[in-house]
Coordinates of C-alpha atoms and ligand atoms in Angstrom, one line a residue:
M983 CA 13.5 -16.8 20.3
K984 CA 13.1 -14.8 16.9
N985 CA 9.8 -14.7 15.1
R986 CA 10.5 -15.3 11.7
I987 CA 7.8 -13.2 9.7
L988 CA 7.4 -13.2 6.1
V989 CA 6.5 -10.1 4.2
T990 CA 5.3 -10.7 0.6
G991 CA 5.9 -7.1 -1.6
G992 CA 8.9 -6.8 0.4
A993 CA 11.0 -4.8 -1.9
G994 CA 8.1 -2.3 -2.6
F995 CA 7.5 0.7 -0.7
L996 CA 5.7 -0.2 2.0
G997 CA 7.3 -3.8 2.1
S998 CA 10.9 -2.0 2.8
H999 CA 9.6 0.3 5.8
L1000 CA 7.9 -3.1 7.1
C1001 CA 10.9 -5.1 7.0
K1002 CA 12.7 -2.3 8.6
R1003 CA 10.9 -2.2 11.1
L1004 CA 10.2 -5.8 11.9
L1005 CA 13.6 -6.5 11.7
D1006 CA 14.4 -3.1 14.1
E1007 CA 11.9 -5.3 16.4
N1008 CA 14.0 -8.2 16.5
N1009 CA 12.4 -10.3 14.3
E1010 CA 13.9 -12.6 11.4
V1011 CA 12.4 -11.3 8.0
L1012 CA 11.8 -13.0 5.1
C1013 CA 11.2 -10.4 2.2
L1014 CA 9.5 -12.3 -0.9
D1015 CA 9.3 -10.1 -4.0
N1016 CA 9.1 -10.9 -8.0
F1017 CA 10.6 -7.2 -8.3
Y1018 CA 7.9 -6.0 -10.6
T1019 CA 7.5 -2.6 -9.1
G1020 CA 9.9 -3.1 -6.0
S1021 CA 13.6 -2.4 -6.4
K1022 CA 16.8 -4.1 -4.6
D1023 CA 17.6 0.0 -4.0
N1024 CA 14.9 0.1 -1.0
I1025 CA 16.1 -2.9 0.8
I1026 CA 20.0 -2.3 0.3
G1027 CA 20.0 -1.2 3.5
L1028 CA 19.1 -4.3 5.3
I1029 CA 21.0 -7.3 3.0
N1030 CA 23.9 -7.5 5.5
N1031 CA 21.7 -8.1 8.8
P1032 CA 21.9 -12.0 8.9
Y1033 CA 18.0 -12.2 10.0
F1034 CA 17.2 -10.8 6.4
E1035 CA 16.4 -12.8 3.5
I1036 CA 15.2 -12.2 -0.1
I1037 CA 13.5 -14.8 -1.9
R1038 CA 12.6 -13.8 -5.5
H1039 CA 9.2 -15.2 -6.4
D1040 CA 6.0 -14.4 -7.9
I1041 CA 3.3 -15.3 -5.4
T1042 CA 0.6 -16.5 -7.8
F1043 CA 3.0 -19.7 -7.9
P1044 CA 2.9 -21.9 -4.4
I1045 CA 5.5 -21.8 -2.1
Y1046 CA 6.4 -23.5 1.3
L1047 CA 8.1 -21.7 4.0
E1048 CA 8.5 -22.0 7.8
V1049 CA 7.2 -18.6 9.4
D1050 CA 5.2 -17.4 12.3
Q1051 CA 3.3 -14.4 10.9
I1052 CA 2.3 -13.1 7.1
Y1053 CA 2.4 -9.8 5.7
N1054 CA 0.6 -10.0 2.4
L1055 CA 1.4 -6.7 0.4
A1056 CA 2.9 -8.5 -3.2
C1057 CA 0.8 -6.4 -5.3
P1058 CA 1.5 -3.5 -7.9
A1059 CA -0.5 -0.4 -6.0
S1060 CA 0.1 2.2 -8.9
P1061 CA -2.7 2.1 -11.3
V1062 CA 0.1 3.0 -14.0
F1063 CA 1.6 -0.5 -13.2
Y1064 CA -1.4 -2.5 -12.2
Q1065 CA -3.0 -1.6 -15.6
K1066 CA 0.0 -2.2 -17.5
Y1067 CA -0.5 -6.1 -17.3
P1068 CA -4.1 -6.4 -15.4
I1069 CA -4.4 -9.8 -16.2
Q1070 CA -1.5 -10.5 -13.7
T1071 CA -2.9 -8.1 -11.1
T1072 CA -6.0 -10.1 -10.8
K1073 CA -3.5 -12.8 -10.4
T1074 CA -1.7 -11.4 -7.9
N1075 CA -4.7 -11.0 -5.7
V1076 CA -6.4 -14.0 -6.1
S1077 CA -4.2 -17.0 -7.0
G1078 CA -1.3 -15.0 -4.8
S1079 CA -4.0 -14.9 -1.8
I1080 CA -4.8 -18.2 -2.2
N1081 CA -1.0 -19.7 -2.3
V1082 CA -0.6 -17.0 0.9
L1083 CA -3.7 -18.2 2.8
G1084 CA -2.8 -22.0 2.0
L1085 CA 0.5 -21.5 3.7
A1086 CA -1.4 -19.7 6.7
K1087 CA -3.6 -22.6 7.0
R1088 CA -0.8 -25.2 7.0
L1089 CA 1.1 -23.2 9.7
N1090 CA -1.8 -22.3 11.7
I1091 CA -0.4 -18.4 11.2
P1092 CA -1.8 -14.7 11.4
V1093 CA -1.9 -13.4 8.2
L1094 CA -2.4 -9.5 7.5
Q1095 CA -3.9 -8.6 4.1
A1096 CA -2.7 -5.1 2.7
S1097 CA -6.2 -4.2 1.3
T1098 CA -7.2 -1.4 -0.1
S1099 CA -10.3 2.3 0.0
E1100 CA -10.4 0.9 -3.8
I1101 CA -12.5 -1.6 -2.7
Y1102 CA -14.8 1.1 -2.1
G1103 CA -14.5 2.3 -5.8
D1104 CA -15.8 5.6 -6.4
P1105 CA -17.7 6.1 -2.9
T1106 CA -21.4 7.3 -2.5
I1107 CA -21.0 7.6 1.1
H1108 CA -18.8 10.0 2.8
P1109 CA -16.4 9.5 5.0
Q1110 CA -16.0 6.0 4.0
T1111 CA -16.9 3.2 7.1
E1112 CA -16.0 -0.1 6.7
D1113 CA -19.5 -1.2 6.4
Y1114 CA -19.9 0.5 3.2
W1115 CA -20.3 -2.4 0.4
G1116 CA -18.6 0.3 -2.3
N1117 CA -19.6 1.5 -5.8
V1118 CA -17.3 -0.7 -8.1
N1119 CA -16.9 -1.3 -12.1
C1120 CA -16.0 -4.7 -12.6
I1121 CA -14.9 -4.4 -16.2
G1122 CA -13.2 -1.0 -16.0
I1123 CA -9.4 -0.5 -16.5
R1124 CA -9.3 -0.1 -12.5
S1125 CA -11.5 -3.5 -11.9
C1126 CA -8.4 -5.7 -12.1
Y1127 CA -7.0 -3.9 -8.6
D1128 CA -10.2 -3.1 -7.3
E1129 CA -12.4 -6.7 -8.1
G1130 CA -8.8 -8.5 -7.5
K1131 CA -8.7 -7.3 -3.8
R1132 CA -12.1 -7.3 -3.3
C1133 CA -11.7 -11.1 -4.5
A1134 CA -8.9 -11.2 -2.1
E1135 CA -11.0 -9.7 1.0
T1136 CA -13.6 -12.5 0.3
L1137 CA -11.3 -14.9 0.3
F1138 CA -9.6 -14.1 3.7
F1139 CA -12.9 -13.9 5.5
D1140 CA -14.1 -17.3 3.7
Y1141 CA -10.8 -19.0 5.4
H1142 CA -11.6 -17.5 8.8
R1143 CA -15.2 -18.6 9.0
E1144 CA -15.0 -21.9 7.1
L1145 CA -11.1 -22.7 8.2
G1146 CA -10.8 -20.4 11.6
L1147 CA -8.1 -18.8 9.9
D1148 CA -6.4 -15.6 12.1
I1149 CA -6.8 -13.1 9.9
K1150 CA -6.3 -9.0 9.5
V1151 CA -7.7 -7.2 7.0
A1152 CA -6.2 -3.7 6.8
R1153 CA -8.0 -1.2 4.1
I1154 CA -5.0 0.9 3.2
F1155 CA -5.9 4.8 1.9
N1156 CA -3.5 6.7 0.2
T1157 CA 0.0 6.4 1.6
Y1158 CA 3.1 7.8 0.6
G1159 CA 7.0 8.5 2.1
P1160 CA 10.6 7.6 0.4
N1161 CA 11.0 4.5 -1.3
M1162 CA 8.3 5.2 -3.6
A1163 CA 9.9 4.6 -7.4
I1164 CA 10.3 8.0 -9.5
N1165 CA 8.6 6.6 -12.2
D1166 CA 6.1 5.1 -9.2
G1167 CA 3.0 7.3 -11.8
R1168 CA 1.3 8.2 -8.3
V1169 CA 0.1 11.6 -7.4
I1170 CA 2.9 12.5 -4.7
S1171 CA 5.7 11.0 -6.4
N1172 CA 4.7 12.5 -9.6
F1173 CA 3.9 15.8 -8.2
I1174 CA 7.0 16.2 -6.1
V1175 CA 9.4 14.6 -9.1
Q1176 CA 7.9 17.2 -11.4
A1177 CA 8.7 20.1 -8.7
L1178 CA 12.2 19.6 -7.8
N1179 CA 12.7 19.5 -11.7
N1180 CA 10.7 22.5 -12.1
E1181 CA 8.5 20.6 -14.6
N1182 CA 4.8 20.9 -15.4
I1183 CA 2.5 19.2 -12.7
T1184 CA 0.4 17.0 -14.4
I1185 CA -3.1 17.9 -12.9
Y1186 CA -5.5 14.8 -14.3
G1187 CA -9.2 16.0 -14.9
E1188 CA -9.8 19.4 -12.8
G1189 CA -7.9 18.7 -10.0
V1190 CA -11.0 19.1 -7.6
Q1191 CA -11.2 15.1 -6.7
T1192 CA -9.7 14.2 -3.5
R1193 CA -7.5 11.9 -1.8
S1194 CA -6.6 12.1 2.0
L1195 CA -3.0 11.3 2.5
C1196 CA -0.8 8.9 5.3
Y1197 CA 3.0 9.1 5.8
V1198 CA 4.4 5.5 5.7
D1199 CA 5.9 5.3 9.4
D1200 CA 2.1 6.1 10.8
L1201 CA 0.6 3.4 8.6
I1202 CA 3.4 0.6 9.3
D1203 CA 2.2 1.2 13.2
G1204 CA -1.2 0.4 12.4
F1205 CA -0.3 -2.6 10.4
I1206 CA 1.8 -4.1 13.4
K1207 CA -0.8 -2.8 16.2
F1208 CA -3.5 -4.9 13.9
M1209 CA -1.4 -8.1 13.6
N1210 CA -0.7 -8.3 17.3
T1211 CA -4.3 -7.4 18.3
P1212 CA -5.9 -11.0 18.7
D1213 CA -9.4 -12.0 17.7
L1214 CA -10.1 -9.1 15.4
H1215 CA -11.7 -10.5 12.5
V1216 CA -13.4 -7.3 11.2
P1217 CA -11.7 -5.0 8.3
I1218 CA -9.9 -2.1 9.5
N1219 CA -9.5 1.4 7.4
L1220 CA -5.9 2.8 8.1
G1221 CA -5.3 6.3 6.7
N1222 CA -5.1 9.8 7.5
P1223 CA -8.5 11.9 7.4
V1224 CA -7.4 15.2 6.5
E1225 CA -8.8 15.4 3.0
M1226 CA -7.2 17.7 0.5
T1227 CA -8.0 18.1 -3.2
I1228 CA -5.2 17.6 -6.1
I1229 CA -4.7 20.9 -6.8
E1230 CA -4.1 21.8 -3.2
I1231 CA -1.7 19.2 -3.0
A1232 CA 0.1 20.3 -5.9
E1233 CA 0.0 23.8 -4.5
L1234 CA 1.5 22.6 -0.9
I1235 CA 4.4 20.5 -3.1
I1236 CA 5.3 23.2 -5.2
K1237 CA 5.5 25.9 -1.9
L1238 CA 7.7 23.6 0.2
T1239 CA 9.9 22.8 -3.1
H1240 CA 10.3 26.4 -4.0
S1241 CA 9.3 25.6 -7.2
K1242 CA 8.6 27.5 -10.4
S1243 CA 6.3 24.5 -11.9
I1244 CA 3.0 25.5 -12.8
L1245 CA 0.2 23.4 -13.1
S1246 CA -0.6 21.3 -16.4
F1247 CA -4.5 20.0 -17.2
M1248 CA -4.5 16.5 -18.4
P1249 CA -7.5 14.2 -18.8
L1250 CA -8.9 12.5 -16.3
P1251 CA -8.5 8.8 -15.9
Q1252 CA -11.4 6.7 -16.3
D1253 CA -13.4 5.7 -13.5
D1254 CA -10.9 7.7 -11.2
P1255 CA -12.7 8.2 -7.9
L1256 CA -14.1 11.3 -7.2
Q1257 CA -13.7 11.5 -3.0
R1258 CA -11.6 9.7 -0.7
C1259 CA -11.7 9.5 2.9
P1260 CA -11.7 7.2 5.7
D1261 CA -13.4 7.1 9.0
I1262 CA -11.0 5.5 11.1
S1263 CA -12.8 5.3 14.4
K1264 CA -13.0 1.7 14.4
A1265 CA -8.6 2.0 14.1
N1266 CA -8.9 4.4 17.2
T1267 CA -11.1 2.0 19.2
L1268 CA -9.9 -1.2 18.3
L1269 CA -6.1 -0.4 17.9
N1270 CA -5.9 2.7 19.7
W1271 CA -4.1 3.5 16.7
A1272 CA -4.2 7.3 14.7
P1273 CA -1.9 8.8 12.5
K1274 CA 0.4 11.2 14.1
T1275 CA 2.5 12.6 11.2
D1276 CA 0.9 16.4 9.5
Q1277 CA 1.3 16.5 5.7
K1278 CA 4.0 19.2 6.1
S1279 CA 6.7 17.3 8.0
G1280 CA 5.6 14.2 6.1
L1281 CA 5.9 15.4 2.5
E1282 CA 9.2 17.3 4.0
K1283 CA 10.8 14.2 4.4
T1284 CA 9.5 12.6 1.3
I1285 CA 10.8 15.6 -0.8
D1286 CA 14.3 15.2 1.1
Y1287 CA 14.5 11.6 -0.4
F1288 CA 13.5 12.4 -3.7
K1289 CA 15.9 15.2 -3.9
N1290 CA 18.8 12.4 -3.2
K1291 CA 18.0 9.9 -5.4
L1292 CA 17.3 12.5 -8.5
Q1293 CA 20.9 13.7 -7.3
N1294 CA 22.0 10.0 -7.0
E1295 CA 20.9 9.4 -10.3
A1296 CA 22.2 12.6 -12.2
S1297 CA 25.9 12.1 -10.5
Ligands
NAD136 P1 4.3 -1.1 -4.6 O1 4.4 -1.3 -6.0 O2 5.7 0.0 -3.9 O3 4.5 -2.3 -3.9 C1 4.1 -3.7 -4.3 C2 5.5 -5.1 -4.0 O4 4.9 -6.1 -4.7 C3 6.5 -4.6 -5.3 O5 7.9 -4.9 -4.4 C4 6.5 -5.6 -6.2 O6 7.4 -6.2 -7.1 C5 5.9 -6.9 -5.6 N1 5.0 -7.8 -6.4 C6 3.8 -7.5 -7.3 N2 3.5 -8.4 -7.8 C7 4.0 -9.7 -6.9 C8 3.7 -10.8 -7.7 N3 2.8 -11.5 -8.2 N4 4.6 -11.6 -6.2 C9 5.8 -11.4 -5.7 N5 5.8 -9.7 -5.4 C10 5.1 -9.3 -6.1 O7 3.1 -1.1 -3.5 P2 3.2 -0.2 -1.8 O8 2.5 1.4 -2.1 O9 4.0 -0.5 -1.5 O10 1.8 -1.1 -1.4 C11 2.3 -2.5 -1.4 C12 0.3 -2.9 -0.8 O11 -0.3 -2.3 0.0 C13 0.1 -3.1 -2.0 O12 -0.9 -4.5 -1.7 C14 -1.1 -2.3 -2.2 O13 -2.3 -2.9 -3.1 C15 -2.0 -2.1 -0.9 N6 -2.0 -0.4 -0.3 C16 -1.0 0.2 -1.1 C17 -1.3 1.7 -0.8 C18 -0.4 2.7 -0.6 O14 -1.1 3.9 -0.8 N7 0.8 3.2 -0.4 C19 -2.8 1.8 -0.5 C20 -4.0 0.8 -0.7 C21 -3.3 -0.4 -0.3
UDP137 N1 0.3 -23.7 -0.7 C1 1.4 -22.8 -0.5 N2 2.0 -23.0 0.6 C2 2.1 -23.7 1.9 C3 0.3 -24.5 1.4 C4 -0.3 -24.2 0.2 O1 1.8 -22.4 -1.3 O2 2.6 -23.9 2.7 C5 -0.8 -23.3 -1.9 C6 -1.1 -24.7 -2.4 O3 -0.9 -25.0 -3.3 C7 -2.6 -24.5 -2.9 C8 -3.1 -23.1 -1.8 O4 -1.8 -22.9 -1.5 O5 -3.1 -24.3 -4.1 C9 -4.3 -23.2 -1.3 O6 -4.1 -23.9 -0.4 P1 -5.2 -24.9 0.7 O7 -4.3 -25.8 1.7 O8 -6.4 -24.0 1.0 O9 -5.6 -25.7 -0.4 P2 -5.9 -26.3 -1.3 O10 -4.1 -27.6 -1.3 O11 -6.9 -28.2 -0.6 O12 -6.5 -26.7 -2.8
UDP138 N1 -3.5 12.5 -10.3 C1 -2.8 13.8 -11.1 N2 -1.7 13.5 -11.8 C2 -0.7 12.9 -11.1 C3 -1.2 11.5 -10.9 C4 -2.1 11.3 -10.1 O1 -3.9 14.1 -11.1 O2 0.4 12.9 -12.0 C5 -4.4 12.2 -9.7 C6 -5.2 10.9 -9.9 O3 -5.7 11.5 -11.1 C7 -6.3 10.8 -9.0 C8 -5.4 11.1 -7.2 O4 -4.4 12.0 -8.2 O5 -7.3 11.2 -8.6 C9 -4.4 10.1 -6.8 O6 -3.9 9.1 -7.7 P1 -3.0 7.8 -7.9 O7 -2.6 7.5 -8.9 O8 -2.0 8.5 -6.7 O9 -3.5 6.9 -6.7 P2 -5.0 6.4 -6.7 O10 -5.9 6.7 -5.5 O11 -6.4 7.2 -7.8 O12 -5.5 4.9 -6.7

């Protein structure tokens, strides 16, 4: 019999890839989304599959379903969108997690939380290991996301400790690929869209801050391995440890798109972390996972996606 799997945030960037992969692996998928940052375009290729269902629902409200596994991805991931409605962002992370955990508790099923490198804040150790507690501002403009995700982790671990729930907490580092929205506001989508349009590339600050970029297919492999590895009740970093400055990322995208764009420097947003790079030894040893896609091939696939998307919008 097929497993029936709930993906909250299933119409978003990562969620849509996860839904597709789970269907390809012969599961039944319930895609729950309130379509705040997600879109029907991301899942349009799946809707003719009779084992795929869309549920329009805001996860801050309870929901009663019968499923075998849950991936909890619901939450806007782009700073632009999570900062637009910060109270809703905290509610999604906290009340949303409580509802998802209540559902998992009632059904006694495994539940994976899409946590984030943001729980490390502006890190003082480098690269970041899972035992680092983080350096996070609790009253800044990123706090609704960072502290919301930290509280969600607390809830996941307390549902495990107090009630024995089978939880999986994946700390995702910056991931990119097709199905990011054109207006998403995150670095890769912004730079590729600007480069393809030969517009100025908007570098925030001096562009010397670093990020480590993981291609989406690799991340989804990590999710599925984590979900299907029993008794692993520790947080695990998932990301690609190849670290680049924002300027290096901009230059690589300009080169790959053969763009005439030039760099334009803008103010650095408040609390923007200076460095970010995952230590993935835990994922290596406990999940036998490591990213396989190099930056050039991942970016080329993403550039092709945005090229098509921009052409379709223009026609
Ligand atoms: P995304 O914004 O594309 O997707 C989030 C999805 O959640 C969207 O479809 C949105 O409509 C939906 N959503 C938001 N609030 C909701 C609510 N209250 N109820 C139901 N649905 C809701 O972002 P993404 O990049 O796909 O990220 C997915 C998850 O992974 C998020 O939880 C994010 O925090 C986490 N994450 C992503 C990254 C990354 O680099 N992509 C890094 C760290 C963590
Ligand atoms: N919940 C839900 N679906 C379920 C089971 C629970 O949405 O199938 C919600 C429920 O509304 C509750 C939350 O999850 O507010 C937490 O559930 P839990 O059983 O842990 O707490 P309690 O109901 O005892 O407050
Ligand atoms: N950034 C930038 N220009 C942009 C978008 C982002 O220089 O148009 C920078 C941003 O300041 C941050 C990094 O790129 O230092 C990654 O930003 P993103 O919003 O993608 O994710 P974050 O890791 O900050 O959550």
